[in-house]
Amino acid sequence: EVQVVESGGGLVKPGESLRLSCVTSGFTFRTYSMNWVRQAPGKGLEWLSSINSRSSFIYYADSVKGRFTISRDNAKNSLYLQINSLRAEDTAVYYCAREGEYWEAPHFDFRGQGTLVTVSS
Amino acid sequence: DIQMTQSPSYVSASIGDRVIITCRASQDISTWLAWYQQKPGKAPKLLIYAASTLQSGMPSRFSGSGSGTDFTLTISSLQSEDFATYYCQQAKTFPLTFGQGTRLEIK
């Protein structure tokens, strides 16, 4: 069974940093592109970043470029998101999402419950 | 960036109704489109990919169609478990973008 567990969220002050982790199991992690998507309270979905299986292609949304860094450790079946200079508008649930199995296109198979990041002084 | 616009933003319908949600892309995305279903407090679920292919395990009352700039998600006969918010997402190019969502509620 595919399992994805996000962690690392919490209450932080503006300007602080946070590292989100996503530990996976039940599939061959090293062969999948992975993504981070967030959802602010009461709002829609926002794609943040994608990384391919070998970390050779990385993409960011303009809204987070320069502050967010995606990375992965295939030996640990894990995905990470380093978030620097946090702002109030970064308050959201952050989802780690695998690319789907059957379509070679950047899309999302969400299997975790997300981790909540709250930025407030 | 490719803008995705869904309509309506909100729809109220009854059990058994047929519901159609539309998604329009600001430029041609061929069939590079996915649909997601999200229930309150839960992660989204992949519903349809490549504009019309139903994700494994999702009910056959859901169907998708369209290509180019105009797409539809159809629920043939609403069930109670279908009341949720639906999002489209273009997969043609980065940055990946979602529609604003369509909230489907019980009439």
GROMACS .gro file of C-alpha atoms in nm:
model
  228
    1GLU     CA    1   0.000   0.000   0.000
    2VAL     CA    2   0.125   0.345  -0.093
    3GLN     CA    3   0.187   0.559   0.212
    4VAL     CA    4   0.298   0.920   0.234
    5VAL     CA    5   0.355   1.096   0.563
    6GLU     CA    6   0.430   1.467   0.572
    7SER     CA    7   0.582   1.627   0.879
    8GLY     CA    8   0.769   1.932   0.995
    9GLY     CA    9   0.487   2.182   1.003
   10GLY     CA   10   0.398   2.396   1.300
   11LEU     CA   11   0.365   2.749   1.430
   12VAL     CA   12   0.652   2.972   1.329
   13LYS     CA   13   0.722   3.345   1.332
   14PRO     CA   14   0.760   3.557   1.021
   15GLY     CA   15   1.115   3.543   0.888
   16GLU     CA   16   1.188   3.201   1.035
   17SER     CA   17   1.269   2.885   0.842
   18LEU     CA   18   1.119   2.539   0.834
   19ARG     CA   19   1.202   2.209   0.673
   20LEU     CA   20   0.914   1.988   0.570
   21SER     CA   21   0.969   1.616   0.521
   22CYS     CA   22   0.772   1.354   0.336
   23VAL     CA   23   0.847   0.990   0.404
   24THR     CA   24   0.704   0.739   0.161
   25SER     CA   25   0.658   0.366   0.134
   26GLY     CA   26   0.475   0.112  -0.077
   27PHE     CA   27   0.612   0.220  -0.412
   28THR     CA   28   0.948   0.257  -0.586
   29PHE     CA   29   1.017   0.614  -0.478
   30ARG     CA   30   1.334   0.654  -0.683
   31THR     CA   31   1.140   0.615  -1.009
   32TYR     CA   32   0.876   0.884  -0.948
   33SER     CA   33   0.875   1.259  -0.986
   34MET     CA   34   0.753   1.425  -0.667
   35ASN     CA   35   0.582   1.752  -0.589
   36TRP     CA   36   0.476   1.992  -0.319
   37VAL     CA   37   0.134   2.154  -0.332
   38ARG     CA   38  -0.019   2.379  -0.068
   39GLN     CA   39  -0.361   2.502   0.030
   40ALA     CA   40  -0.417   2.813   0.236
   41PRO     CA   41  -0.712   2.802   0.477
   42GLY     CA   42  -1.037   2.816   0.281
   43LYS     CA   43  -0.854   2.859  -0.049
   44GLY     CA   44  -0.770   2.652  -0.354
   45LEU     CA   45  -0.473   2.438  -0.445
   46GLU     CA   46  -0.140   2.596  -0.533
   47TRP     CA   47   0.145   2.404  -0.695
   48LEU     CA   48   0.480   2.494  -0.540
   49SER     CA   49   0.757   2.274  -0.675
   50SER     CA   50   0.841   1.956  -0.864
   51ILE     CA   51   1.150   1.738  -0.877
   52ASN     CA   52   1.215   1.450  -1.111
   53SER     CA   53   1.337   1.109  -1.006
   54ARG     CA   54   1.708   1.190  -1.028
   55SER     CA   55   1.683   1.550  -0.908
   56SER     CA   56   1.807   1.667  -1.247
   57PHE     CA   57   1.498   1.875  -1.319
   58ILE     CA   58   1.352   2.105  -1.056
   59TYR     CA   59   1.076   2.360  -1.099
   60TYR     CA   60   0.930   2.626  -0.870
   61ALA     CA   61   0.630   2.852  -0.870
   62ASP     CA   62   0.733   3.216  -0.906
   63SER     CA   63   0.567   3.289  -0.572
   64VAL     CA   64   0.825   3.078  -0.387
   65LYS     CA   65   1.130   3.084  -0.610
   66GLY     CA   66   1.436   3.185  -0.412
   67ARG     CA   67   1.278   3.106  -0.074
   68PHE     CA   68   1.178   2.740  -0.114
   69THR     CA   69   1.412   2.453  -0.197
   70ILE     CA   70   1.291   2.107  -0.291
   71SER     CA   71   1.514   1.805  -0.252
   72ARG     CA   72   1.492   1.430  -0.222
   73ASP     CA   73   1.686   1.138  -0.084
   74ASN     CA   74   1.609   0.827  -0.284
   75ALA     CA   75   1.794   0.607  -0.037
   76LYS     CA   76   1.554   0.723   0.234
   77ASN     CA   77   1.241   0.732   0.015
   78SER     CA   78   1.199   1.090   0.128
   79LEU     CA   79   1.114   1.431  -0.014
   80TYR     CA   80   1.191   1.763   0.152
   81LEU     CA   81   1.094   2.127   0.127
   82GLN     CA   82   1.316   2.389   0.286
   83ILE     CA   83   1.120   2.708   0.345
   84ASN     CA   84   1.306   3.026   0.434
   85SER     CA   85   1.192   3.376   0.525
   86LEU     CA   86   0.844   3.259   0.610
   87ARG     CA   87   0.557   3.505   0.558
   88ALA     CA   88   0.202   3.513   0.685
   89GLU     CA   89   0.082   3.422   0.335
   90ASP     CA   90   0.275   3.094   0.357
   91THR     CA   91   0.022   2.973   0.613
   92ALA     CA   92  -0.126   2.661   0.455
   93VAL     CA   93  -0.149   2.286   0.456
   94TYR     CA   94   0.146   2.152   0.258
   95TYR     CA   95   0.096   1.831   0.064
   96CYS     CA   96   0.362   1.602  -0.073
   97ALA     CA   97   0.231   1.440  -0.390
   98ARG     CA   98   0.362   1.166  -0.609
   99GLU     CA   99   0.312   1.177  -0.983
  100GLY     CA  100   0.041   0.934  -1.090
  101GLU     CA  101   0.132   0.589  -1.216
  102TYR     CA  102  -0.024   0.582  -1.559
  103TRP     CA  103   0.033   0.920  -1.719
  104GLU     CA  104   0.371   1.069  -1.798
  105ALA     CA  105   0.275   1.423  -1.723
  106PRO     CA  106   0.317   1.644  -1.418
  107HIS     CA  107   0.011   1.574  -1.207
  108PHE     CA  108  -0.058   1.464  -0.854
  109ASP     CA  109  -0.153   1.148  -0.674
  110PHE     CA  110  -0.208   1.274  -0.320
  111ARG     CA  111  -0.169   1.002  -0.058
  112GLY     CA  112  -0.081   1.194   0.259
  113GLN     CA  113  -0.283   1.419   0.484
  114GLY     CA  114  -0.053   1.716   0.461
  115THR     CA  115   0.127   1.916   0.726
  116LEU     CA  116   0.001   2.251   0.851
  117VAL     CA  117   0.233   2.549   0.857
  118THR     CA  118   0.112   2.854   1.046
  119VAL     CA  119   0.312   3.173   1.025
  120SER     CA  120   0.222   3.423   1.293
  121SER     CA  121   0.395   3.650   1.537
  122ASP     CA  122   0.155   3.121  -1.728
  123ILE     CA  123  -0.152   2.923  -1.829
  124GLN     CA  124  -0.463   3.040  -1.646
  125MET     CA  125  -0.733   2.786  -1.565
  126THR     CA  126  -1.087   2.909  -1.511
  127GLN     CA  127  -1.364   2.685  -1.379
  128SER     CA  128  -1.734   2.746  -1.395
  129PRO     CA  129  -1.944   2.759  -1.203
  130SER     CA  130  -1.758   2.831  -0.881
  131TYR     CA  131  -2.048   2.691  -0.687
  132VAL     CA  132  -2.325   2.451  -0.783
  133SER     CA  133  -2.614   2.317  -0.580
  134ALA     CA  134  -2.764   1.989  -0.696
  135SER     CA  135  -2.972   1.696  -0.577
  136ILE     CA  136  -2.899   1.326  -0.547
  137GLY     CA  137  -2.945   1.168  -0.888
  138ASP     CA  138  -2.883   1.489  -1.082
  139ARG     CA  139  -2.642   1.515  -1.372
  140VAL     CA  140  -2.380   1.780  -1.310
  141ILE     CA  141  -2.136   1.936  -1.553
  142ILE     CA  142  -1.838   2.143  -1.446
  143THR     CA  143  -1.634   2.326  -1.703
  144CYS     CA  144  -1.269   2.427  -1.711
  145ARG     CA  145  -1.118   2.666  -1.961
  146ALA     CA  146  -0.747   2.711  -2.026
  147SER     CA  147  -0.603   3.044  -2.138
  148GLN     CA  148  -0.415   2.866  -2.416
  149ASP     CA  149  -0.421   2.534  -2.598
  150ILE     CA  150  -0.322   2.251  -2.364
  151SER     CA  151  -0.433   1.965  -2.589
  152THR     CA  152  -0.546   1.697  -2.340
  153TRP     CA  153  -0.292   1.782  -2.072
  154LEU     CA  154  -0.556   1.815  -1.804
  155ALA     CA  155  -0.633   1.646  -1.473
  156TRP     CA  156  -0.931   1.669  -1.239
  157TYR     CA  157  -0.928   1.630  -0.862
  158GLN     CA  158  -1.194   1.580  -0.598
  159GLN     CA  159  -1.145   1.720  -0.248
  160LYS     CA  160  -1.370   1.665   0.051
  161PRO     CA  161  -1.353   1.895   0.355
  162GLY     CA  162  -1.052   1.831   0.573
  163LYS     CA  163  -0.911   1.572   0.335
  164ALA     CA  164  -0.637   1.564   0.076
  165PRO     CA  165  -0.744   1.591  -0.287
  166LYS     CA  166  -0.791   1.273  -0.488
  167LEU     CA  167  -0.689   1.230  -0.850
  168LEU     CA  168  -1.011   1.174  -1.042
  169ILE     CA  169  -0.932   1.200  -1.412
  170TYR     CA  170  -0.611   1.244  -1.607
  171ALA     CA  171  -0.529   1.309  -1.972
  172ALA     CA  172  -0.864   1.493  -1.985
  173SER     CA  173  -1.076   1.179  -2.008
  174THR     CA  174  -0.912   0.880  -1.839
  175LEU     CA  175  -1.071   0.777  -1.514
  176GLN     CA  176  -0.825   0.711  -1.234
  177SER     CA  177  -0.829   0.354  -1.109
  178GLY     CA  178  -1.077   0.308  -0.829
  179MET     CA  179  -1.290   0.614  -0.906
  180PRO     CA  180  -1.658   0.553  -0.990
  181SER     CA  181  -1.763   0.528  -1.353
  182ARG     CA  182  -2.031   0.797  -1.308
  183PHE     CA  183  -1.745   1.045  -1.342
  184SER     CA  184  -1.629   1.128  -1.692
  185GLY     CA  185  -1.412   1.392  -1.851
  186SER     CA  186  -1.396   1.532  -2.200
  187GLY     CA  187  -1.248   1.810  -2.404
  188SER     CA  188  -0.925   1.917  -2.565
  189GLY     CA  189  -0.752   2.240  -2.654
  190THR     CA  190  -0.893   2.503  -2.421
  191ASP     CA  191  -1.233   2.371  -2.313
  192PHE     CA  192  -1.293   2.077  -2.084
  193THR     CA  193  -1.580   1.928  -1.889
  194LEU     CA  194  -1.619   1.703  -1.589
  195THR     CA  195  -1.954   1.525  -1.581
  196ILE     CA  196  -2.111   1.339  -1.294
  197SER     CA  197  -2.388   1.132  -1.449
  198SER     CA  198  -2.596   1.068  -1.138
  199LEU     CA  199  -2.495   1.243  -0.818
  200GLN     CA  200  -2.442   1.035  -0.510
  201SER     CA  201  -2.412   1.168  -0.155
  202GLU     CA  202  -2.039   1.100  -0.149
  203ASP     CA  203  -1.983   1.324  -0.452
  204PHE     CA  204  -2.046   1.646  -0.267
  205ALA     CA  205  -1.702   1.801  -0.262
  206THR     CA  206  -1.487   2.061  -0.432
  207TYR     CA  207  -1.348   1.981  -0.777
  208TYR     CA  208  -1.033   2.126  -0.930
  209CYS     CA  209  -0.886   2.110  -1.277
  210GLN     CA  210  -0.511   2.133  -1.336
  211GLN     CA  211  -0.313   2.183  -1.653
  212ALA     CA  212  -0.014   1.954  -1.700
  213LYS     CA  213   0.118   2.097  -2.025
  214THR     CA  214   0.385   2.325  -1.890
  215PHE     CA  215   0.542   2.466  -1.578
  216PRO     CA  216   0.431   2.649  -1.375
  217LEU     CA  217   0.154   2.397  -1.316
  218THR     CA  218  -0.173   2.571  -1.248
  219PHE     CA  219  -0.510   2.482  -1.100
  220GLY     CA  220  -0.855   2.619  -1.155
  221GLN     CA  221  -1.006   2.803  -0.862
  222GLY     CA  222  -1.233   2.512  -0.775
  223THR     CA  223  -1.600   2.428  -0.805
  224ARG     CA  224  -1.785   2.358  -0.485
  225LEU     CA  225  -2.067   2.108  -0.528
  226GLU     CA  226  -2.326   2.116  -0.253
  227ILE     CA  227  -2.650   1.938  -0.176
  228LYS     CA  228  -2.967   2.121  -0.274
   0.00000   0.00000   0.00000
